[in-house]
Amino acid sequence: MQLQQDLDFNNKEEQLIGIVDHIIFSAANDEFSVFRLRLQGQSKCTATVNLPAPLLGQEVQLSGTWVVHPRFGRQFRAVQMHVSAPTTTHGIERFLSSGVIEGIGPAMARRIVERFGTDTLKIIESTPRRLTEVTGIGPKTAEKITASYHRQNELRDIMLWLEEHGVTGGYAARIFKKYGSLSLKMMETNPYQLAQEVDGIGFITADTIAAACGWEKNSAERIAAGILFELAQIASNGHCCIPEALLIEHTAKRLGVEHVDIMDVLRREVKMHRVYAVDEMGERLIYSPQLYHAEVETADLLRILKHKAEPIHVHNPAALVSKWEEEHAVTLAQQQRDAVIASLLHGVVILTGGPGTGKTTVIRSMIDIMGEQGLEILLAAPTGRAAKRLSEATGAPAATVHRMLEAQGREGGEMHFARDAECMLEADVVIIDEVSMMDIVLMQHLLSAVLPGTHIIFVGDADQLPAIGPGSVLKDLLRSGVFPCVRLTQIFRQNNRGTIVLNAHAINTGSMPTFTGNDFSFVSAVSAEEAAKQILSICQSLIATGHSVMDMQVLSPMRREACGVDALNRTLQEALNPEAEDNASIAGFRSGDKVMQIRNDYTKNVFNGDVGRIVWIDTEKLIVQYTDDVDVTYTRDEFVSLTLAYVMSVHKSQGSEYSTVILPLVRAHHIMLQRNLLYTAVTRAKKRVILVGDRTALFTAVSNDRTRRRYTLLAERLAERI
């Protein structure tokens, strides 16, 4: 982490030796610290390092360069830090009084140093009983001081050991917190266990530690850890499982070992149920334990819900629909009527359709009709933005799936919810919108909390991008053919969104969109660089004509390249919210920046994908105002939860709507030029779509319906084919 953009002061690497005099800042994640250093001759300087803060009074040796910070002035930016125990009486006293040694305050520290001088630490370490010579220290206090001192020494030893073996000392505190005095032994005897048990340490870091300890490349423990790591990488790409041959190939390439060695270990791991294997249509597929159980349990729970639910108003459900039409002066299309009737008769129903096909009208009618029958109805969607849209469209309260399940946060890498098989949801009907965004793990958690006999209705657009997480739940539900499904195809919405809706459906059928020059336009650009310039110009023009930066959204298919999310965000920030003396800035953020939350935070009630604007900022914290006028405060160590949002990926935009959508389509993005991605982006717009790029890239996107296969067997399990 960096406070702000720095200016080079002196590029020549230097070394500093001094005593830590004051801790200015220490990040909670142990990845950045700022402290005052007392140098020889008693002069002082400010130092920064991407490591946990040292302790007061400790002697540190730093390697790095001098820089001039535009706000905080001259400081030493260290790239390496070696910590030693303090040697001067002043340093020892500062160290003991810093609060890190249990049982010692400033007054006690002064008395101890007055009694033992520079031998103080030696006394504590080797003859701690002598501490009782100091007024106010009895045998129990002496024991407490000694134990606390040894813990600090152990932490220092771990940090030094890691640094000596090419691993940042920032991991030391996490390892020590988990294993205590057994930390060094654990790193030497089973370093790969760290990847499973210590937050923030993955396979690559564990592998570095293992190599430093002399572990063989083809050791069974290393290969087993490599297999699990590869399965995690596969899950991050949307797959629940992978063909055995592909897994072996990927693992062998990553680890640099022979295929036969991996096959032997994989066979053992399957036998021990540390991974799972399923044979399907002549192909052997490998699962991680979490995704195997998620898929199996999801299928089992859906079958139970299908069979346990009793029909609602079994005698004449069609009459209920007709009565609702009469009362609301609405005539439902036959497909819409079919969907409502199906929801009354069946335990599990799927409603799918593109924009403008009347899904919301169907949901409203379901809520009204079922509510009149005295049924308790819960509405939810995967994201806060989608839940808010659902509530506004139906007039009924809606929550995120996480909130409905009363999420408790993560523990051991897995989400935990208060609502589960032991404490189920109190509802007769559960309606979930934007189901295409739900991955298999979240679906498992949802279904485990739904009481058998409850009617559950899944609503979504099967033609949109699949969930970011593993699985393809909505498509698998449809593919299974097990549940009643109604696909809405008739387009009703023809107001100011008419052209957008029609073009979205055209794209979905493989036809080129029609450009009107107003609500749906195309701006030519021969390269990614030119497209980036055009997008900047378009944004500036929109703002000049009264548009808010919050009402328009640039979406990009990729993170890299000139038109990628990262580069465009920096470009638009510089142009739309430039750095200035009266515009506070910290850690790459500025007052007025459009930002997005990138992880769920249940304490702050903000969730992955929520977009807001920074309304206040200083050196230690910032405040973001979200679209519902809720202000959320972030301290420095929480800044990692935010990213600039002038531009976001198409995936991140799912479940949201914006007045204007701007989308680059350039040949540099050829990997991501797919029909469902273009369709998803276009359907995010309420009033205007602006495509920027070249027509060849547009044609490629419209023509390419070969969406990447996701390895999942949910449909097969639902159909009981495996």
XYZ file of C-alpha atoms in Angstrom:
722
model
C 0.000 0.000 0.000
C 1.144 3.506 -0.747
C -0.032 6.706 0.816
C -0.192 8.602 -2.441
C 1.765 9.076 -5.610
C 5.341 9.782 -4.607
C 7.988 11.870 -6.319
C 11.514 10.521 -6.601
C 13.977 12.201 -4.267
C 17.008 10.022 -4.740
C 16.989 6.790 -6.676
C 20.190 5.532 -5.050
C 19.566 2.703 -2.577
C 20.808 3.436 0.935
C 20.825 1.759 4.332
C 19.603 3.291 7.583
C 20.079 2.029 11.126
C 18.067 3.522 13.956
C 15.735 3.048 16.886
C 11.947 3.020 16.362
C 10.697 6.082 18.211
C 7.036 6.351 17.195
C 4.526 4.293 15.149
C 2.602 6.673 12.882
C 0.454 4.109 11.074
C 0.119 0.335 10.949
C -2.343 -1.351 8.564
C -4.590 -3.997 10.080
C -3.610 -6.430 7.314
C 0.088 -6.071 8.280
C 1.007 -5.004 4.764
C 2.048 -1.386 5.347
C 3.456 0.744 8.169
C 4.819 4.242 8.773
C 7.097 5.047 11.736
C 9.556 7.592 13.103
C 13.178 6.476 13.335
C 15.796 7.942 15.683
C 19.113 7.812 13.840
C 22.659 8.002 15.153
C 23.288 11.534 16.295
C 19.683 11.707 17.556
C 18.274 13.049 14.285
C 14.879 11.660 13.239
C 13.224 10.654 9.950
C 9.985 9.094 8.734
C 10.168 5.631 7.170
C 7.602 3.523 5.290
C 7.674 -0.203 4.557
C 5.248 -2.752 3.130
C 5.544 -4.873 6.263
C 4.070 -4.966 9.765
C 5.235 -2.147 12.007
C 8.283 -2.871 14.175
C 8.034 -2.393 17.927
C 8.871 0.792 19.773
C 12.490 0.790 20.901
C 13.570 -1.920 18.473
C 16.661 -1.360 16.378
C 15.912 -1.671 12.656
C 18.126 -1.816 9.604
C 16.390 -0.494 6.500
C 17.299 -0.708 2.809
C 15.587 1.649 0.394
C 15.525 5.130 -1.117
C 14.650 8.655 -0.105
C 11.505 10.156 -1.642
C 9.577 13.377 -1.300
C 5.906 12.833 -0.588
C 3.778 15.692 -2.035
C 1.950 16.075 1.271
C 4.151 14.559 4.005
C 7.547 15.628 2.725
C 10.864 13.775 2.792
C 10.703 10.159 3.929
C 12.630 6.922 3.554
C 10.839 4.253 1.534
C 12.246 0.914 2.707
C 12.092 -2.218 0.592
C 13.749 -4.403 3.239
C 13.727 -4.301 7.046
C 15.712 -6.312 9.564
C 14.737 -5.998 13.208
C 16.992 -6.445 16.230
C 16.362 -6.194 19.927
C 17.082 -2.688 21.336
C 20.554 -2.228 22.828
C 20.446 1.226 24.463
C 18.728 1.985 27.747
C 16.470 4.483 25.992
C 15.526 1.940 23.337
C 14.915 -0.818 25.887
C 12.688 1.455 27.951
C 10.691 2.515 24.864
C 10.334 -1.139 23.872
C 9.149 -2.297 27.305
C 6.716 0.624 27.703
C 5.185 0.231 24.216
C 2.437 -2.072 25.468
C 3.587 -5.175 23.596
C 4.937 -6.813 26.781
C 2.049 -7.796 29.022
C 2.351 -6.570 32.600
C 4.656 -3.589 31.890
C 3.603 0.049 31.662
C 5.805 3.159 31.318
C 6.505 3.500 35.062
C 7.355 -0.188 35.444
C 9.591 -0.052 32.356
C 11.525 2.860 33.857
C 12.104 0.984 37.146
C 13.252 -2.196 35.349
C 15.756 -0.314 33.165
C 17.010 1.705 36.142
C 17.708 -1.596 37.929
C 19.277 -3.634 35.102
C 20.381 -1.073 32.453
C 21.496 -2.506 29.128
C 21.331 -6.041 30.589
C 17.544 -5.796 30.981
C 16.558 -7.987 28.020
C 19.252 -10.533 28.858
C 17.848 -10.756 32.394
C 14.274 -11.255 31.129
C 15.433 -13.942 28.728
C 17.860 -15.956 30.872
C 17.225 -15.194 34.561
C 13.651 -13.833 34.685
C 13.293 -14.555 38.423
C 15.541 -11.535 38.997
C 12.668 -9.303 37.869
C 11.310 -9.673 41.398
C 14.181 -7.425 42.502
C 12.195 -4.529 40.996
C 9.610 -2.879 43.225
C 6.088 -3.911 42.267
C 7.009 -7.170 40.507
C 6.051 -10.415 42.181
C 6.594 -13.996 40.924
C 3.297 -14.097 38.933
C 3.980 -10.748 37.240
C 7.522 -11.881 36.420
C 6.111 -15.027 34.781
C 3.616 -12.988 32.765
C 6.335 -10.567 31.565
C 8.651 -13.430 30.596
C 5.977 -15.314 28.672
C 4.922 -12.203 26.766
C 8.545 -11.345 25.959
C 9.185 -14.834 24.582
C 6.097 -14.575 22.357
C 7.460 -11.368 20.848
C 10.846 -13.023 20.309
C 9.190 -15.944 18.573
C 7.320 -13.586 16.262
C 10.570 -11.773 15.455
C 12.305 -15.093 14.759
C 9.533 -16.126 12.373
C 9.719 -12.804 10.554
C 13.500 -13.078 10.166
C 13.243 -16.705 9.052
C 10.708 -15.804 6.374
C 12.762 -12.855 5.136
C 15.881 -15.012 4.955
C 13.980 -17.480 2.784
C 12.568 -14.963 0.344
C 9.106 -14.543 1.877
C 7.825 -11.174 3.109
C 7.711 -10.921 6.858
C 4.143 -9.615 6.571
C 2.941 -13.208 6.805
C 4.679 -13.780 10.139
C 1.914 -12.367 12.360
C -0.738 -14.488 10.644
C 1.324 -17.661 10.958
C 2.181 -16.945 14.595
C -1.468 -16.195 15.415
C -2.440 -19.611 14.069
C 0.377 -21.818 15.375
C 2.120 -19.836 18.141
C 5.356 -21.461 19.314
C 4.888 -24.282 16.777
C 5.109 -21.858 13.826
C 8.686 -22.595 12.765
C 8.155 -26.329 13.199
C 4.976 -26.165 11.096
C 6.742 -24.256 8.294
C 9.497 -26.831 8.212
C 7.433 -30.024 8.581
C 4.203 -29.214 6.695
C 4.366 -25.845 4.934
C 1.530 -26.724 2.548
C -0.877 -26.867 5.462
C -0.437 -23.096 5.754
C -2.262 -22.635 2.449
C -5.329 -24.370 3.895
C -5.299 -22.905 7.391
C -3.771 -19.406 7.328
C -5.762 -16.545 5.815
C -3.872 -14.773 3.031
C -1.329 -17.548 2.447
C -1.936 -19.479 -0.734
C -0.176 -22.327 -2.435
C 2.484 -20.146 -4.098
C 3.675 -18.667 -0.777
C 3.552 -22.062 0.914
C 5.512 -23.532 -1.988
C 8.188 -20.853 -1.598
C 8.518 -21.740 2.096
C 8.625 -25.447 1.265
C 11.391 -24.921 -1.299
C 13.401 -22.981 1.300
C 13.024 -25.951 3.656
C 14.375 -28.331 1.038
C 11.180 -30.119 0.029
C 11.435 -32.214 -3.151
C 9.571 -31.014 -6.244
C 7.802 -34.342 -6.618
C 6.918 -34.891 -2.956
C 3.409 -36.265 -2.441
C 2.501 -33.388 -0.114
C 3.508 -30.805 -2.702
C 1.602 -32.524 -5.495
C -1.518 -32.914 -3.322
C -1.406 -29.206 -2.441
C -0.836 -28.372 -6.114
C -3.914 -30.391 -7.116
C -6.095 -28.508 -4.610
C -4.659 -25.202 -5.799
C -5.401 -26.067 -9.414
C -8.979 -27.027 -8.486
C -9.339 -23.623 -6.780
C -8.089 -21.919 -9.958
C -10.588 -23.919 -11.965
C -13.406 -22.827 -9.639
C -12.388 -19.181 -10.048
C -12.968 -19.659 -13.797
C -16.522 -20.835 -13.186
C -16.085 -24.620 -13.219
C -17.339 -27.036 -10.569
C -15.105 -29.848 -11.800
C -12.581 -30.648 -14.504
C -11.682 -33.708 -16.611
C -8.964 -35.700 -14.936
C -6.618 -35.455 -17.930
C -6.841 -31.653 -17.974
C -6.249 -31.441 -14.229
C -3.141 -33.614 -14.502
C -1.846 -31.574 -17.427
C -2.372 -28.203 -15.691
C -0.887 -29.421 -12.395
C 2.158 -30.973 -14.086
C 2.836 -27.740 -15.938
C 2.524 -25.619 -12.804
C 4.615 -27.873 -10.574
C 7.169 -28.982 -13.154
C 6.715 -32.696 -12.381
C 5.855 -35.801 -14.403
C 2.267 -36.752 -15.224
C 2.710 -40.192 -13.682
C 3.639 -38.675 -10.301
C 0.468 -36.589 -10.288
C -1.675 -39.573 -11.298
C -0.349 -41.583 -8.352
C -1.072 -38.814 -5.837
C -4.471 -38.033 -7.369
C -5.476 -41.682 -7.056
C -4.529 -41.564 -3.366
C -6.410 -38.279 -2.766
C -9.589 -39.702 -4.347
C -9.325 -42.833 -2.200
C -8.948 -40.675 0.938
C -11.928 -38.477 -0.129
C -9.754 -35.391 -0.149
C -10.952 -34.867 -3.734
C -13.873 -36.528 -5.521
C -14.111 -38.285 -8.881
C -17.262 -38.847 -10.966
C -17.474 -40.837 -14.205
C -19.872 -39.349 -16.748
C -20.234 -40.340 -20.421
C -16.807 -41.904 -20.569
C -15.140 -38.922 -18.873
C -13.675 -38.857 -15.365
C -14.320 -35.515 -13.652
C -12.520 -34.315 -10.505
C -14.095 -32.087 -7.826
C -12.844 -30.257 -4.768
C -14.763 -31.447 -1.670
C -16.647 -28.143 -1.259
C -17.988 -28.028 -4.824
C -18.780 -31.737 -4.915
C -20.934 -31.469 -1.795
C -22.488 -28.200 -3.008
C -23.579 -29.755 -6.289
C -24.861 -33.022 -4.747
C -26.750 -31.254 -1.968
C -28.274 -28.661 -4.334
C -29.680 -31.429 -6.522
C -31.023 -33.370 -3.514
C -32.686 -30.310 -1.971
C -34.318 -29.247 -5.240
C -35.824 -32.707 -5.693
C -37.201 -32.584 -2.143
C -38.759 -29.160 -2.734
C -40.312 -30.377 -5.971
C -42.023 -33.362 -4.336
C -42.986 -31.862 -0.951
C -44.866 -28.732 -2.060
C -48.655 -28.813 -2.127
C -50.584 -26.920 -4.851
C -52.003 -23.518 -3.876
C -55.770 -23.155 -4.470
C -55.777 -26.445 -6.317
C -59.391 -26.296 -7.561
C -59.168 -23.401 -9.987
C -55.864 -21.491 -10.118
C -56.781 -20.005 -13.499
C -59.704 -18.234 -11.837
C -57.334 -16.549 -9.389
C -55.294 -15.209 -12.299
C -58.404 -13.933 -14.106
C -59.598 -12.199 -10.941
C -56.233 -10.461 -10.579
C -56.351 -9.281 -14.218
C -59.804 -7.814 -13.682
C -58.851 -6.048 -10.441
C -55.693 -4.518 -11.922
C -57.004 -3.842 -15.438
C -54.166 -5.891 -16.867
C -54.336 -8.575 -19.531
C -51.565 -11.100 -19.202
C -50.175 -12.862 -22.256
C -50.698 -16.610 -22.287
C -47.050 -17.253 -21.368
C -47.400 -14.942 -18.378
C -50.625 -16.690 -17.262
C -48.882 -20.046 -17.589
C -46.059 -18.852 -15.346
C -48.408 -17.649 -12.587
C -50.483 -20.856 -12.680
C -47.304 -22.979 -12.600
C -46.123 -21.137 -9.476
C -49.413 -22.043 -7.735
C -49.270 -25.707 -8.693
C -45.591 -26.663 -8.417
C -42.943 -26.535 -5.711
C -40.144 -25.372 -8.029
C -40.803 -23.135 -11.062
C -38.403 -21.354 -13.428
C -39.343 -18.095 -15.174
C -36.942 -16.822 -17.811
C -36.996 -14.175 -20.496
C -35.128 -11.213 -21.893
C -35.697 -7.484 -21.244
C -39.173 -6.159 -21.896
C -40.875 -9.566 -21.807
C -42.898 -8.863 -18.662
C -41.092 -10.828 -15.951
C -41.753 -8.081 -13.402
C -45.490 -8.046 -14.174
C -45.603 -11.792 -13.579
C -43.789 -11.443 -10.245
C -46.201 -8.696 -9.136
C -49.201 -10.874 -9.969
C -47.682 -13.831 -8.089
C -47.109 -11.663 -4.999
C -50.672 -10.284 -5.071
C -52.407 -13.617 -5.686
C -50.366 -15.581 -3.151
C -50.625 -12.784 -0.623
C -54.424 -12.912 -0.851
C -54.207 -16.587 0.052
C -52.518 -15.577 3.311
C -49.111 -16.879 2.271
C -45.820 -15.485 3.615
C -43.651 -14.401 0.674
C -39.934 -13.582 0.633
C -38.241 -11.770 -2.262
C -34.487 -11.734 -2.823
C -31.760 -11.208 -5.418
C -28.009 -11.920 -5.404
C -26.875 -8.267 -5.180
C -28.017 -5.175 -3.331
C -28.620 -3.314 -6.567
C -30.732 -6.140 -8.011
C -32.711 -6.420 -4.758
C -33.413 -2.693 -4.785
C -34.618 -2.865 -8.406
C -36.852 -5.809 -7.552
C -38.391 -3.955 -4.600
C -38.996 -0.796 -6.646
C -40.551 -2.774 -9.508
C -42.892 -4.885 -7.353
C -43.640 -2.560 -4.458
C -42.727 -5.358 -2.056
C -39.683 -5.526 0.233
C -36.727 -7.429 -1.189
C -33.348 -8.313 0.278
C -30.085 -9.736 -0.950
C -29.823 -13.499 -0.651
C -27.013 -13.004 1.870
C -29.149 -10.712 4.026
C -32.179 -12.968 3.799
C -30.009 -15.849 5.023
C -28.507 -13.579 7.730
C -24.880 -13.927 6.659
C -22.423 -14.156 9.542
C -19.239 -13.640 7.518
C -16.422 -15.973 6.556
C -14.719 -18.520 8.743
C -12.070 -20.876 7.441
C -12.599 -19.553 3.911
C -16.304 -20.465 3.865
C -19.436 -18.342 4.321
C -21.616 -18.958 7.364
C -25.300 -18.051 7.688
C -27.697 -17.899 10.632
C -30.446 -19.295 8.388
C -29.601 -22.881 7.529
C -30.898 -26.430 7.993
C -31.083 -25.828 11.759
C -32.894 -22.481 11.515
C -34.927 -22.336 8.325
C -36.619 -19.409 6.606
C -40.172 -18.702 7.734
C -41.942 -18.462 4.389
C -44.497 -20.210 2.213
C -43.102 -18.806 -1.031
C -39.564 -17.679 -1.929
C -38.984 -15.703 -5.140
C -35.387 -15.232 -6.298
C -34.652 -12.768 -9.127
C -31.478 -12.604 -11.260
C -30.755 -16.281 -10.612
C -28.185 -16.335 -13.438
C -25.866 -14.491 -11.029
C -26.007 -17.205 -8.356
C -23.189 -19.712 -8.111
C -23.554 -23.279 -6.873
C -22.292 -22.597 -3.334
C -24.732 -19.734 -2.682
C -27.561 -21.840 -4.136
C -26.666 -24.669 -1.762
C -26.824 -22.306 1.227
C -30.153 -20.882 0.059
C -31.834 -24.247 -0.477
C -30.582 -25.670 2.827
C -32.563 -22.900 4.565
C -35.824 -23.426 2.604
C -38.352 -25.552 4.468
C -39.649 -28.551 2.464
C -43.153 -27.704 1.260
C -42.172 -24.117 0.411
C -42.767 -22.955 -3.162
C -39.636 -21.502 -4.729
C -39.656 -19.489 -7.959
C -36.434 -18.799 -9.845
C -36.479 -15.769 -12.159
C -33.711 -14.755 -14.525
C -32.412 -14.249 -18.033
C -30.676 -17.419 -19.171
C -28.982 -15.558 -22.031
C -26.971 -13.285 -19.739
C -23.467 -14.035 -18.541
C -23.233 -16.805 -15.949
C -22.271 -16.202 -12.337
C -18.746 -15.082 -11.542
C -18.459 -17.990 -9.110
C -18.497 -21.709 -9.961
C -21.433 -23.341 -11.668
C -24.082 -22.455 -14.189
C -27.122 -22.911 -11.992
C -29.903 -21.316 -14.050
C -28.818 -22.963 -17.293
C -28.455 -26.307 -15.512
C -31.961 -26.010 -14.059
C -33.284 -25.417 -17.554
C -31.104 -28.094 -19.126
C -32.256 -30.751 -16.671
C -35.867 -30.606 -17.911
C -37.036 -31.609 -14.430
C -38.938 -28.482 -13.390
C -41.750 -26.520 -14.999
C -40.209 -23.691 -16.988
C -41.866 -20.763 -18.715
C -39.806 -18.769 -21.202
C -41.293 -15.342 -21.978
C -40.652 -14.283 -25.570
C -43.222 -11.551 -26.317
C -41.771 -8.034 -25.988
C -43.994 -5.507 -24.202
C -41.699 -2.647 -23.229
C -41.679 -0.133 -26.070
C -41.321 3.286 -24.435
C -38.064 5.214 -24.277
C -36.248 1.902 -23.991
C -37.772 0.410 -27.120
C -34.714 0.509 -29.374
C -32.455 -0.894 -26.654
C -34.813 -3.809 -25.976
C -35.275 -4.608 -29.666
C -31.530 -4.460 -30.301
C -30.842 -6.670 -27.291
C -33.144 -9.327 -28.690
C -31.611 -8.902 -32.151
C -28.131 -9.464 -30.714
C -29.401 -12.520 -28.862
C -30.560 -14.080 -32.130
C -27.300 -13.291 -33.920
C -28.477 -10.188 -35.820
C -26.635 -6.883 -35.964
C -28.213 -4.071 -33.941
C -29.831 -1.041 -35.569
C -28.199 2.300 -34.851
C -30.532 5.267 -34.425
C -27.891 7.850 -33.589
C -29.729 8.803 -30.431
C -30.571 6.048 -27.967
C -28.395 3.431 -29.694
C -25.263 4.664 -31.458
C -21.876 3.498 -32.723
C -18.661 5.567 -32.627
C -15.859 4.298 -34.870
C -12.323 3.823 -33.577
C -9.589 1.962 -35.444
C -7.560 0.993 -32.349
C -7.933 0.455 -28.625
C -6.009 3.670 -27.964
C -8.321 5.699 -30.200
C -11.366 4.054 -28.606
C -10.088 5.127 -25.173
C -9.774 8.735 -26.403
C -13.296 8.603 -27.869
C -14.736 7.258 -24.600
C -13.063 10.071 -22.670
C -14.488 12.630 -25.089
C -17.984 11.101 -24.842
C -17.907 11.166 -21.025
C -16.748 14.790 -20.975
C -19.492 15.773 -23.425
C -22.189 14.009 -21.392
C -21.076 15.741 -18.189
C -20.965 19.100 -19.979
C -24.623 18.592 -21.004
C -25.803 17.912 -17.458
C -25.298 14.162 -17.053
C -23.988 12.863 -13.751
C -21.007 10.539 -13.622
C -23.212 8.281 -11.451
C -25.857 7.970 -14.194
C -23.492 6.818 -16.922
C -21.371 3.713 -16.827
C -18.455 2.625 -18.966
C -18.332 -1.170 -19.201
C -15.371 -3.085 -20.550
C -14.997 -6.748 -21.521
C -11.445 -6.949 -20.114
C -9.237 -5.548 -17.388
C -6.110 -4.966 -19.499
C -5.322 -3.066 -22.707
C -5.940 0.622 -23.341
C -9.706 0.067 -23.205
C -9.543 -2.261 -20.238
C -11.043 -1.512 -16.833
C -7.759 -0.577 -15.145
C -6.344 1.824 -17.749
C -9.665 3.502 -18.509
C -10.369 4.071 -14.820
C -7.078 5.946 -14.437
C -7.720 7.930 -17.625
C -11.234 8.962 -16.594
C -10.205 9.780 -13.027
C -7.498 12.152 -14.294
C -9.896 13.845 -16.683
C -13.140 13.927 -14.705
C -11.727 14.350 -11.185
C -8.178 15.730 -11.531
C -5.803 16.093 -8.633
C -5.754 19.618 -7.215
C -4.721 21.461 -4.072
C -8.316 21.637 -2.886
C -9.034 18.016 -3.830
C -7.819 15.685 -1.100
C -6.157 12.464 -2.239
C -4.982 9.282 -0.504
C -3.993 5.780 -1.662
C -4.983 6.554 -5.247
C -8.447 7.854 -4.289
C -9.678 11.443 -4.449
C -12.610 13.284 -3.010
C -15.426 13.039 -5.570
C -14.243 9.722 -7.064
C -16.807 7.176 -8.183
C -15.906 3.938 -6.367
C -17.167 0.390 -5.968
C -17.132 -1.993 -3.022
C -15.429 -5.225 -4.148
C -16.164 -7.529 -1.204
C -19.126 -8.155 1.073
C -18.923 -6.314 4.399
C -21.783 -7.307 6.661
C -20.785 -4.979 9.496
C -20.951 -1.932 7.236
C -23.942 -3.252 5.280
C -22.194 -2.774 1.927
C -21.731 -5.511 -0.607
C -19.651 -6.556 -3.569
C -20.674 -4.367 -6.508
C -22.213 -1.457 -4.563
C -21.287 1.852 -6.210
C -20.942 5.220 -4.487
C -18.985 8.467 -4.419
C -16.269 9.642 -2.034
C -17.624 12.692 -0.216
C -14.849 13.161 2.357
C -11.240 12.069 2.663
C -8.159 12.658 4.810
C -4.933 10.814 5.590
C -6.541 8.133 7.710
C -10.067 7.588 6.431
C -12.614 8.367 3.750
C -16.413 8.430 3.537
C -18.391 6.988 0.621
C -21.979 7.997 -0.052
C -23.879 5.213 -1.757
C -26.852 5.650 -4.050
C -29.405 5.248 -1.272
C -27.815 8.218 0.581
C -26.089 5.945 3.085
C -22.661 7.194 4.229
C -20.045 4.535 4.990
C -16.688 5.273 6.648
C -13.514 3.402 5.672
C -10.281 3.463 7.659
C -6.935 3.172 5.879
C -6.652 -0.571 6.216
C -10.134 -0.914 4.674
C -9.291 0.987 1.476
C -8.501 -2.376 -0.182
C -12.277 -2.996 -0.216
C -12.725 -0.175 -2.743
C -11.801 0.338 -6.378
C -12.450 3.098 -8.901
C -15.764 2.615 -10.715
C -15.746 5.057 -13.611
C -15.301 1.813 -15.539
C -16.273 -1.703 -14.460
C -16.325 -5.132 -16.057
C -19.497 -6.335 -17.751
C -19.637 -9.163 -15.205
C -19.685 -6.662 -12.317
C -22.549 -4.744 -13.910
C -25.014 -7.643 -13.734
C -28.101 -6.878 -11.717
C -27.686 -3.129 -12.263
C -29.156 -0.558 -14.621
C -27.715 2.765 -15.773
C -29.177 5.608 -17.765
C -26.300 5.470 -20.275
C -23.966 2.564 -21.026
C -20.724 3.070 -22.968
C -19.009 -0.086 -24.203
C -15.693 -0.421 -26.083
C -15.586 -3.173 -28.706
C -12.093 -3.497 -30.116
C -10.159 -6.328 -31.678
C -7.678 -6.312 -28.779
C -10.528 -7.794 -26.700
C -11.008 -10.702 -29.131
C -11.013 -13.330 -26.355
C -14.066 -11.730 -24.731
C -16.000 -10.760 -27.854
C -18.998 -12.982 -27.183
C -22.709 -12.607 -27.837
C -23.828 -13.098 -24.220
C -21.329 -10.494 -23.009
C -22.561 -7.896 -25.530
C -26.174 -8.796 -24.734
C -25.575 -8.413 -20.987
C -23.902 -5.015 -21.445
C -26.667 -3.652 -23.686
C -29.425 -4.781 -21.306
C -27.864 -2.731 -18.482
C -28.910 0.528 -20.228
C -32.222 2.283 -19.539
C -32.012 5.209 -21.973
C -28.906 5.094 -24.136
C -26.225 2.714 -25.442
C -23.016 3.965 -27.061
C -20.718 1.353 -28.631
C -17.162 2.495 -29.378
C -14.746 0.579 -31.579
C -14.668 -1.074 -34.969
C -17.471 -2.921 -36.727
C -15.369 -6.034 -37.220
C -15.189 -6.475 -33.444
C -18.941 -5.828 -33.177
C -19.667 -8.442 -35.854
C -17.398 -10.916 -34.054
C -19.239 -10.385 -30.771
C -22.690 -10.751 -32.349
C -21.674 -13.864 -34.305
C -19.841 -15.643 -31.484
C -22.363 -17.693 -29.524
C -19.801 -20.326 -28.585
C -19.805 -19.562 -24.903
C -17.115 -21.288 -22.933
C -18.329 -24.585 -21.504
C -18.495 -24.783 -17.761
C -17.801 -28.154 -16.263
C -20.768 -28.945 -14.044
C -23.021 -31.978 -13.565
C -25.937 -30.343 -11.749
C -28.335 -30.950 -14.652
C -27.330 -34.611 -14.809
C -27.793 -35.018 -11.062
C -31.239 -33.371 -11.182
C -32.276 -35.715 -13.975
C -30.806 -38.609 -11.931
C -28.573 -39.656 -14.807
C -25.646 -40.030 -12.394
